[in-house]
Coordinates of N, CA and C in Angstrom, one line a residue:
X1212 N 13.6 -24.4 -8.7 CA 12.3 -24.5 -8.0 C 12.5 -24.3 -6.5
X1213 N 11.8 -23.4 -5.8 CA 11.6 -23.1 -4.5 C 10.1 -23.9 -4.0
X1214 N 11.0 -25.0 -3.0 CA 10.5 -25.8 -1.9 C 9.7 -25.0 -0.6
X1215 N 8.4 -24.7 -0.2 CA 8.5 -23.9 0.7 C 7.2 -24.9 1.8
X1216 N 8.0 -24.8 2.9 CA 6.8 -25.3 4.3 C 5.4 -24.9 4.2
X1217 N 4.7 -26.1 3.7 CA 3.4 -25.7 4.6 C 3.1 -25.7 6.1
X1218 N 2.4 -24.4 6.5 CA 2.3 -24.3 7.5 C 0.8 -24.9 8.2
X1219 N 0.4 -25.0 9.6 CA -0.4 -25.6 9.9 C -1.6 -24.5 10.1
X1220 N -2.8 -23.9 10.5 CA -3.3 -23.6 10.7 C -2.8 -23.3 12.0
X1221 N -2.8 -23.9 12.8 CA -2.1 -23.8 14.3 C -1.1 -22.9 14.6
X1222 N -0.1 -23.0 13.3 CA 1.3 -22.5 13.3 C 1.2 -21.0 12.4
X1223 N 0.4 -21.0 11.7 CA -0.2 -19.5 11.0 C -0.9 -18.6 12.6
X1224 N -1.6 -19.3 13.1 CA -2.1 -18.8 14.6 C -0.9 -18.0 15.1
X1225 N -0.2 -18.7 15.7 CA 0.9 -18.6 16.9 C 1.8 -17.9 15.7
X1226 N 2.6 -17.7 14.8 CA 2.6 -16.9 14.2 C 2.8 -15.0 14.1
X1227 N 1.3 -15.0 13.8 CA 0.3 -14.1 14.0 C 0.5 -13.7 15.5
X1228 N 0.2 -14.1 16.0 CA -0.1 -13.8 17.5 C 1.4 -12.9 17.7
X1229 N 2.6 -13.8 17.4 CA 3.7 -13.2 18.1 C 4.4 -12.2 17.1
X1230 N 3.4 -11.5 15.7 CA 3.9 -10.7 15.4 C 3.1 -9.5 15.7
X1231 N 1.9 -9.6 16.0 CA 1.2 -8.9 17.0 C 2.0 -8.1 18.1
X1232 N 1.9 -9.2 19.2 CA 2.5 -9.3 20.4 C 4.0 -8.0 20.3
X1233 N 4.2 -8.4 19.1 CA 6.2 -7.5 19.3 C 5.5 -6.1 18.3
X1234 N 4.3 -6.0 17.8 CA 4.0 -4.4 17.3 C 3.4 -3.8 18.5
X1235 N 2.7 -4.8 19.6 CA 2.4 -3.8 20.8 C 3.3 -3.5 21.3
X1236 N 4.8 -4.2 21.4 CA 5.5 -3.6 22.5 C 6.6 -2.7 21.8
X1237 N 6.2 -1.5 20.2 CA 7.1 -0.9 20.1 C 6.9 0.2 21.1
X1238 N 8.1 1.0 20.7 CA 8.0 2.5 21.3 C 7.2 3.4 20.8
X1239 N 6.8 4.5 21.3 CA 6.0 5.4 20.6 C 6.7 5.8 19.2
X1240 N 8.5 6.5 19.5 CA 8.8 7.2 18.5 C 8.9 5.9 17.4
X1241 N 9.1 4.8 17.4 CA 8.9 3.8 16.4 C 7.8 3.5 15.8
X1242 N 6.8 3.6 16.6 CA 5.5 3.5 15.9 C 5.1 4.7 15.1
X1243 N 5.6 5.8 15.7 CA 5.1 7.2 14.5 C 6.1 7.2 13.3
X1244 N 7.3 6.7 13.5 CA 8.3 6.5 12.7 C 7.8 5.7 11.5
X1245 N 6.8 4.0 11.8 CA 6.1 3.4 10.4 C 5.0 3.9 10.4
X1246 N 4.4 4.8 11.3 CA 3.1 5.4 10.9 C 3.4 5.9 9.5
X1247 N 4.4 7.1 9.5 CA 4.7 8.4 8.9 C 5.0 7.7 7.3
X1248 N 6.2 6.3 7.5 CA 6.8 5.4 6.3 C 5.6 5.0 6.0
X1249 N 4.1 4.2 6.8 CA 3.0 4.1 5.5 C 2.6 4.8 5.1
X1250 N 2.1 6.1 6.0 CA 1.8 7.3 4.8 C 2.6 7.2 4.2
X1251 N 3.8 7.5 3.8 CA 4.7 8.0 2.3 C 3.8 6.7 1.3
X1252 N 4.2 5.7 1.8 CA 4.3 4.4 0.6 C 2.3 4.6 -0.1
X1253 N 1.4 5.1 0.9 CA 0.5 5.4 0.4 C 0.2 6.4 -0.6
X1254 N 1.2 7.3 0.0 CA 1.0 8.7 -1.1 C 1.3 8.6 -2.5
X1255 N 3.2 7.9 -2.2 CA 3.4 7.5 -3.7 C 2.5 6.7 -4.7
X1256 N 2.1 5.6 -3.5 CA 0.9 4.7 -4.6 C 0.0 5.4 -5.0
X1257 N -0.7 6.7 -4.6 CA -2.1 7.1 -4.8 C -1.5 8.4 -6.5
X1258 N -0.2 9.0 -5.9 CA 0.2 9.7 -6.7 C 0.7 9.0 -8.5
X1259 N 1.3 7.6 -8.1 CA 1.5 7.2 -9.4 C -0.1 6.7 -10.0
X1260 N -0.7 6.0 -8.9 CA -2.3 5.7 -9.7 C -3.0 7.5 -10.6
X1261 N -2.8 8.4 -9.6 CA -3.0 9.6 -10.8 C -2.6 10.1 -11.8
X1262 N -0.9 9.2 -11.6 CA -0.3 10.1 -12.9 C -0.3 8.9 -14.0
X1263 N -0.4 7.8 -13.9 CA -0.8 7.0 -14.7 C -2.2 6.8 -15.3
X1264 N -2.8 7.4 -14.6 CA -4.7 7.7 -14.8 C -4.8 8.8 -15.8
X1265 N -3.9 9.4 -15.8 CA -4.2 10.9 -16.0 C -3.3 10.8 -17.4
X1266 N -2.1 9.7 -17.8 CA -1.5 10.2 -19.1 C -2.3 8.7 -20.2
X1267 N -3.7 8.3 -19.4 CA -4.3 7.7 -20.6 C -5.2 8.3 -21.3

């Protein structure tokens, strides 16, 4: 059984905030770099939802 911290509202805040804070200060070429990786992971998802849609 996995014991896991509840967090505080407070600490979900601050959190948040400092993972914010470290995606404004990538680089450009890193930010086009996970741009490009969500598009893929979208495409695959959109592409298995058709080919799974399509062999019912």
């Amino acid at each position: 059984m996995i014991i896991m911290p509840i967090k505080t509202p407070l600490e979900i805040e601050m959190e948040i905030e400092s993972i914010g804070k470290k995606k404004s200060e990538l680089s450009i070429l890193n930010m086009l770099i996970l741009a490009v990786l969500a598009g893929v992971y979208i495409g695959f998802g959109s592409a298995l939802a058709t080919l799974v849609s399509h062999d019912l």
